[in-house]
mmCIF file of C-alpha atoms and ligand atoms in Angstrom:
data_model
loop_
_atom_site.group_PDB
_atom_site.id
_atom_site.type_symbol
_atom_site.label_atom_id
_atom_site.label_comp_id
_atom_site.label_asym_id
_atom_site.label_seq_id
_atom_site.Cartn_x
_atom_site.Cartn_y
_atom_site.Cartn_z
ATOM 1 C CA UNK A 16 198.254 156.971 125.382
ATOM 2 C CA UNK A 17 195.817 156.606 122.032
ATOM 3 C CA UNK A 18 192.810 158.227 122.404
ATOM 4 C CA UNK A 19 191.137 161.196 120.017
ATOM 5 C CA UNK A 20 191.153 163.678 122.615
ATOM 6 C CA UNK A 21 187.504 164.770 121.503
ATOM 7 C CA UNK A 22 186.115 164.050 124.188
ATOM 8 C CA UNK A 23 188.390 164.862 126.759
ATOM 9 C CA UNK A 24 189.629 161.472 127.246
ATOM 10 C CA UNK A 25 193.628 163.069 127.211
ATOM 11 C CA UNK A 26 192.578 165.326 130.149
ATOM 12 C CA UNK A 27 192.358 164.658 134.113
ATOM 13 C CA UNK A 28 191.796 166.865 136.637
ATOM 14 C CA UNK A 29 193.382 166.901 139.657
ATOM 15 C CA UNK A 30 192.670 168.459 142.841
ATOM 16 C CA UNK A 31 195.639 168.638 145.973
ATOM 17 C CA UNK A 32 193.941 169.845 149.170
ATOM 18 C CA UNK A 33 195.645 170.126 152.705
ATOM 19 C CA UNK A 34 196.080 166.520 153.718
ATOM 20 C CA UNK A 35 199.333 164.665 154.306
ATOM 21 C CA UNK A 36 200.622 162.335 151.252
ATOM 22 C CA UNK A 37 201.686 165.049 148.886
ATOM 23 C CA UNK A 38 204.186 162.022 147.540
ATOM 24 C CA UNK A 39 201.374 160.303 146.196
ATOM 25 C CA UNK A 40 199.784 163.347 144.519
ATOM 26 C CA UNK A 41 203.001 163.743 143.023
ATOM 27 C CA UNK A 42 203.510 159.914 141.642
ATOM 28 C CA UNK A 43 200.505 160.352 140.387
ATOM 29 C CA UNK A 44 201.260 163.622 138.166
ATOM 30 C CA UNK A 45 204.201 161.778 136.651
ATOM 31 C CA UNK A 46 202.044 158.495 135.994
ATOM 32 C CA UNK A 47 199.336 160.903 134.204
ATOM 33 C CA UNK A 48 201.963 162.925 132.590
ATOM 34 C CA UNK A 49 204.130 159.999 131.606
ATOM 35 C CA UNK A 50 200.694 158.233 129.780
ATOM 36 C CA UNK A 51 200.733 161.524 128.158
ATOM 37 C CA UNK A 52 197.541 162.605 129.372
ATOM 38 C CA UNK A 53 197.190 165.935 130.383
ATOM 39 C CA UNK A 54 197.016 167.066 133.443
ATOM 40 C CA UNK A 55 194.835 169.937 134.387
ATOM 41 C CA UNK A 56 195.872 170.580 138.599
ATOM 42 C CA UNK A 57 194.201 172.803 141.247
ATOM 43 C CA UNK A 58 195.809 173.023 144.265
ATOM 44 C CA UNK A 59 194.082 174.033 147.921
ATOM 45 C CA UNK A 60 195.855 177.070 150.064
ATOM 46 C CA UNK A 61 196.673 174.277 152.915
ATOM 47 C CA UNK A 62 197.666 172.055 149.933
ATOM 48 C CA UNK A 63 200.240 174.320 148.649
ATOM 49 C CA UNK A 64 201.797 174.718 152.255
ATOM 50 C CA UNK A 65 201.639 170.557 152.093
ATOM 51 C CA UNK A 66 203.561 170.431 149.245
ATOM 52 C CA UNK A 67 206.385 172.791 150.898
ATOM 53 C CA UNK A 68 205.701 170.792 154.325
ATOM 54 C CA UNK A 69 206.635 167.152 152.887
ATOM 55 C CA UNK A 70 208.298 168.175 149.453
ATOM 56 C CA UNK A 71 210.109 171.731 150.097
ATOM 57 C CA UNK A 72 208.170 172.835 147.461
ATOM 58 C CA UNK A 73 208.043 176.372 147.323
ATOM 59 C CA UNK A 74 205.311 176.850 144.483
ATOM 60 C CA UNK A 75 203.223 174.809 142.384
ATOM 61 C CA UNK A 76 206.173 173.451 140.223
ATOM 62 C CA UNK A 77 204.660 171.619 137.151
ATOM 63 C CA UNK A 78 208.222 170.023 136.087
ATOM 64 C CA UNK A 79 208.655 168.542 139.530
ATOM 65 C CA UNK A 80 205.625 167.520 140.082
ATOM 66 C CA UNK A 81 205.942 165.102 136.894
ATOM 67 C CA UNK A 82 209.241 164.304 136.681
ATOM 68 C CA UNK A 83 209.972 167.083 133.856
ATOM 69 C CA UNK A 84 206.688 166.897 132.174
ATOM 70 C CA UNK A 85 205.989 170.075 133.128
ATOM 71 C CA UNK A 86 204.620 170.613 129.736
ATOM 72 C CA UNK A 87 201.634 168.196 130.452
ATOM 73 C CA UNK A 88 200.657 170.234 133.085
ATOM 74 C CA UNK A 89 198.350 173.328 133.191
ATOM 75 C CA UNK A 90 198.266 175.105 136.844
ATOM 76 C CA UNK A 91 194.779 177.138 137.893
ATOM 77 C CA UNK A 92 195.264 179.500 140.528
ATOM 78 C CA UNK A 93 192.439 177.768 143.320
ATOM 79 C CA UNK A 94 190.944 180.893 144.058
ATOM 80 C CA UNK A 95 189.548 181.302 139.821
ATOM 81 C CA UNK A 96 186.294 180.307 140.140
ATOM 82 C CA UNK A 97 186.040 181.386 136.629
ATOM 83 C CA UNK A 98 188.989 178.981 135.213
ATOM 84 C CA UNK A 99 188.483 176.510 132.618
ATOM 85 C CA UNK A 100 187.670 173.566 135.139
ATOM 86 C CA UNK A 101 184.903 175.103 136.708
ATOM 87 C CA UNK A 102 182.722 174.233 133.862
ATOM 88 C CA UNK A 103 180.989 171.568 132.613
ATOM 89 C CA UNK A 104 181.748 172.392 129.419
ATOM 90 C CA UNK A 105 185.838 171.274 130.023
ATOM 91 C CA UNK A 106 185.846 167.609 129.041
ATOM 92 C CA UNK A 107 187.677 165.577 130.742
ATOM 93 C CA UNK A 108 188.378 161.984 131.722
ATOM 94 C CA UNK A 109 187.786 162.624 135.048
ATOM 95 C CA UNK A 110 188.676 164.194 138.209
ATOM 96 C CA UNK A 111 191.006 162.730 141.016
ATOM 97 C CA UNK A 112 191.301 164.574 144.269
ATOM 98 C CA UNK A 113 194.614 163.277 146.002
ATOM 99 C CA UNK A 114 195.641 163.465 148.926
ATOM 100 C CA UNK A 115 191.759 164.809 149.779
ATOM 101 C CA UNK A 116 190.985 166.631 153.114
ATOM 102 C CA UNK A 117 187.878 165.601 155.272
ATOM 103 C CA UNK A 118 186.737 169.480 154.719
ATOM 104 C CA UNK A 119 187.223 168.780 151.311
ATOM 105 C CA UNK A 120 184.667 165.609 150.897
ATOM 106 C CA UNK A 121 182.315 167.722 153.408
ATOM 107 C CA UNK A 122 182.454 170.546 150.951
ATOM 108 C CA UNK A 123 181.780 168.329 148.315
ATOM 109 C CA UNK A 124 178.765 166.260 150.123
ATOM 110 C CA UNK A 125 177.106 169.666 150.830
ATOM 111 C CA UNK A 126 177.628 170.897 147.370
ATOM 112 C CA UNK A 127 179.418 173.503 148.527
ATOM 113 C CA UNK A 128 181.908 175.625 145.798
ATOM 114 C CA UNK A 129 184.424 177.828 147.670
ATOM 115 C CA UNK A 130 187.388 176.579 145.913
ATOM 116 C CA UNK A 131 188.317 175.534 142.748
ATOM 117 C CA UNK A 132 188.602 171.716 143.889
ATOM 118 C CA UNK A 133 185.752 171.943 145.478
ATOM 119 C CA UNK A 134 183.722 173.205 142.372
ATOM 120 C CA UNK A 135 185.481 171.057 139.820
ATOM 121 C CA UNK A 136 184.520 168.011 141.711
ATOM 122 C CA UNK A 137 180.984 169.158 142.215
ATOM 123 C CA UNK A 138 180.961 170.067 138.046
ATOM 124 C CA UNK A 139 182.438 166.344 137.647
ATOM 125 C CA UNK A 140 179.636 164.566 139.796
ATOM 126 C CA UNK A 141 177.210 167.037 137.503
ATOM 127 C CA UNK A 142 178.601 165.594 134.421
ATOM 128 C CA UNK A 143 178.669 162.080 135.851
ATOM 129 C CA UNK A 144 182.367 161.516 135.395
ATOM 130 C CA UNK A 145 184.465 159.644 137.418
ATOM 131 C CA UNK A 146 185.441 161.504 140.551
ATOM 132 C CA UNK A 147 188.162 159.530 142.714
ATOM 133 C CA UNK A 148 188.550 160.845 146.325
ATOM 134 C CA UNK A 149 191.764 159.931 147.408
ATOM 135 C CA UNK A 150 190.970 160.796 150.768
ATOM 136 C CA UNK A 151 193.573 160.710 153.814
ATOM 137 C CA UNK A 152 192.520 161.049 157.563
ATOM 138 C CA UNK A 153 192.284 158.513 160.621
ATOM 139 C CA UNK A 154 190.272 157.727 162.818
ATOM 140 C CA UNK A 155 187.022 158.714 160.571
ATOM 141 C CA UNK A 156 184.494 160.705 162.642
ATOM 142 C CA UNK A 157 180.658 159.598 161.723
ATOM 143 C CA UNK A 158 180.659 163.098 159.964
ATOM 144 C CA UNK A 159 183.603 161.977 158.296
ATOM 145 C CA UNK A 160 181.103 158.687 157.286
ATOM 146 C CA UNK A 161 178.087 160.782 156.177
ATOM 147 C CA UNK A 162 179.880 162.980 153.511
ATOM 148 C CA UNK A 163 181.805 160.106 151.866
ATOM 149 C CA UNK A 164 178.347 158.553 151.629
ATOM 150 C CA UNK A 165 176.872 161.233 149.936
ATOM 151 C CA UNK A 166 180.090 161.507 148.103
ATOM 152 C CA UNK A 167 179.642 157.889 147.177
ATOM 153 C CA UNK A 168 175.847 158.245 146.522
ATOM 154 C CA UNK A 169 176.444 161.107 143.646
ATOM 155 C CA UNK A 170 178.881 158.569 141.800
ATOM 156 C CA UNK A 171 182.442 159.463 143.471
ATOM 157 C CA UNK A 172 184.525 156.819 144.337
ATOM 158 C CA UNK A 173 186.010 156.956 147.814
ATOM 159 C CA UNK A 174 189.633 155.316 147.524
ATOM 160 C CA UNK A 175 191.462 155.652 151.377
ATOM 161 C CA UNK A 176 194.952 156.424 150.991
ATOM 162 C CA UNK A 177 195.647 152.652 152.391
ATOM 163 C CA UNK A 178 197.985 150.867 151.107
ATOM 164 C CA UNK A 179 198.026 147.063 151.285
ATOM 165 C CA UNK A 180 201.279 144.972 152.294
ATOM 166 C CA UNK A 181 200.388 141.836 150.002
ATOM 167 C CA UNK A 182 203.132 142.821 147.567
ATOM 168 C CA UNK A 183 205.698 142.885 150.450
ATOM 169 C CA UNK A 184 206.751 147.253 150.019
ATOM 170 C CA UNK A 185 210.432 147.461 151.322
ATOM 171 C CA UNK A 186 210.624 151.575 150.456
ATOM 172 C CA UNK A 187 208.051 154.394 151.338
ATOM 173 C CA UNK A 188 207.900 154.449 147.243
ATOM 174 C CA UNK A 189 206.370 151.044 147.391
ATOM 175 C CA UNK A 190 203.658 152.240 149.174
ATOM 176 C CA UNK A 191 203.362 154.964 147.384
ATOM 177 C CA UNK A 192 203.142 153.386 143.866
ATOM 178 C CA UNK A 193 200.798 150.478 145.278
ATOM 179 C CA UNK A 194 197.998 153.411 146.221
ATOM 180 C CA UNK A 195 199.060 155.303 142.618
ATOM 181 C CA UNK A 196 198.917 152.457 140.579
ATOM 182 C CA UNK A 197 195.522 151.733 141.717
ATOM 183 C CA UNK A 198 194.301 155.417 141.552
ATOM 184 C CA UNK A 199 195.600 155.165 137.552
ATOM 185 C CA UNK A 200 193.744 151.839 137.112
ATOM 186 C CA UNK A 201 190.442 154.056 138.844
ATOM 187 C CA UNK A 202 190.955 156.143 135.713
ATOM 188 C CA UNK A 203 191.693 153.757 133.209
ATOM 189 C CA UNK A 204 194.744 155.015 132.587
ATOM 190 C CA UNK A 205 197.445 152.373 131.750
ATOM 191 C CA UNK A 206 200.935 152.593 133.854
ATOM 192 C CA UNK A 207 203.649 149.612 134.385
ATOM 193 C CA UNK A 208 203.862 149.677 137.753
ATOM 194 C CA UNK A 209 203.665 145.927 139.415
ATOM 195 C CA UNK A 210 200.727 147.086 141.736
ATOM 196 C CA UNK A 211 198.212 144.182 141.414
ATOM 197 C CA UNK A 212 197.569 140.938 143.490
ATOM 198 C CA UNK A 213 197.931 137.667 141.722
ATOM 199 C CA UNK A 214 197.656 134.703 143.594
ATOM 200 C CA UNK A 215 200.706 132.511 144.462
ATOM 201 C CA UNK A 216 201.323 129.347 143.562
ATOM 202 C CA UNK A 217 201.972 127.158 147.132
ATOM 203 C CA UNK A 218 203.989 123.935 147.143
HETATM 204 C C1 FMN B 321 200.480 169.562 158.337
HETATM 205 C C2 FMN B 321 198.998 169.365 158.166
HETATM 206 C C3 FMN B 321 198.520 168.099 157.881
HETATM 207 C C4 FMN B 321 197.149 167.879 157.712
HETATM 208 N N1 FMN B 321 196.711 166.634 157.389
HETATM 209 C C5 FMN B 321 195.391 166.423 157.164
HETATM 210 C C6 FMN B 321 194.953 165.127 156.751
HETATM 211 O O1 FMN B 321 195.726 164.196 156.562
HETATM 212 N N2 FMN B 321 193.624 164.970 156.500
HETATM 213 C C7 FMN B 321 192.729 165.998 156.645
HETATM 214 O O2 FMN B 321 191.537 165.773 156.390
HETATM 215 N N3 FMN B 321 193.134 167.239 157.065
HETATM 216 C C8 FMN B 321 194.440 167.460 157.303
HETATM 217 N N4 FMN B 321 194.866 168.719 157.705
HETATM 218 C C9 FMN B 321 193.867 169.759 157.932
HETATM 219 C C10 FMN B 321 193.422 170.433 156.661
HETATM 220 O O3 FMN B 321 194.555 171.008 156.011
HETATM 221 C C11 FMN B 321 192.385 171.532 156.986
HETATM 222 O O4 FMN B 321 191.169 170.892 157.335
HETATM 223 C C12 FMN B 321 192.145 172.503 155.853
HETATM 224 O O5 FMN B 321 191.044 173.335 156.191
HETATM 225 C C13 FMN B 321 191.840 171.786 154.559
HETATM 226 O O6 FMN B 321 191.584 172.726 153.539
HETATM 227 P P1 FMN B 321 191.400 172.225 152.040
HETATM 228 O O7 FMN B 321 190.403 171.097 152.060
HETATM 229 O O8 FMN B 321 190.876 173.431 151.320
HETATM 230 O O9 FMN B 321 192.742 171.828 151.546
HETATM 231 C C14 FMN B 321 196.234 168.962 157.853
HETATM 232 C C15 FMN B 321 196.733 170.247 158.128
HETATM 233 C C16 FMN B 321 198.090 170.443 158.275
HETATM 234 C C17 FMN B 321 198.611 171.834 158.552
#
């Protein structure tokens, strides 16, 4: 991807917490990685025991996270309050939680810091960068409502992990690219993936 770098504009931050759809966080890591932008990844306690749960992953394993980009990939232990992404002062692109917990977006809502995804989404909303909340729970409870409106309010964007059907997905990695390739395009980061609608022509 061309860009300086100055300003951060090679960096994301992402943020796994303890929902299900640790495929997409994955595709996503390998879209960053493969635009050669840098990833900069927090992952949750419950998230790490998602990533086991759905991809018998047992550790935060940069390379397979990004198809063997591992090198694109910087790992903060969750618990560092004090890392890097913490502050404002880390420039970035943006931030993308995904897949993000309902505890998660409440933390966020309430401004509440007690994890490292939870503070380096609050420092992104500070800095007025894009924050996507890829968030993944159903039915919503009118809790659920209020913090994604706050969320919302403070300049995240609230993306449901909901894929649509319009391009006709035969595999589970349909789906999965349709919700990643519109997570990238969130970020304006570019990606080839055949993800968007255009209209047919009818006879
Ligand atoms: C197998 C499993 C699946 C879960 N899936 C979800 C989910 O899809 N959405 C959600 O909001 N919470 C889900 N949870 C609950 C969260 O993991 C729990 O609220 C946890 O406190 C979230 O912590 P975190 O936000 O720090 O990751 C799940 C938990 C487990 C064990």
């Amino acid at each position: 991807m061309a860009t300086t770098g100055e300003m951060g504009d090679n960096r994301v931050v992402v943020g796994i917490t303890g929902a299900s759809g640790a495929l997409y966080a994955r595709r996503v890591i390998e879209l960053l990685t493969a635009a050669d932008v840098e990833v900069h990844l927090t992952v949750t306690a419950i998230g790490r025991r998602l990533l086991f749960d759905e991809l018998d992953m047992t550790r935060v394993d940069p390379d397979a996270l990004s198809g063997g980009r591992g090198a694109f990939v910087t790992v903060y232990n969750d618990n560092d309050l004090g890392a890097a992404i913490a502050s404002g002062s880390f420039l970035s692109r943006g931030m993308i939680i995904v897949p993000a917990t309902g505890n998660t977006v409440g933390a966020i809502a309430a401004g509440i810091t007690n994890t490292l995804v939870q503070r380096a989404a609050v420092v992104t909303l500070k800095e007025r960068r894009p924050l996507i909340i890829a968030h993944r729970e159903t039915p919503l409870s009118h809790i659920d409502l209020l913090n994604m409106q706050r969320c919302d309010a403070a300049g995240a964007i609230i993306t449901p992990l909901n894929p649509g059907f319009y391009l006709r997905p035969r595999t589970i990695d349909d789906l999965v690219d349709f919700m990643a390739g519109k997570l990238l395009d969130l970020l304006h980061v570019p990606h080839d993936l055949q993800t968007r609608w255009e209209e047919k022509v009818r006879e």
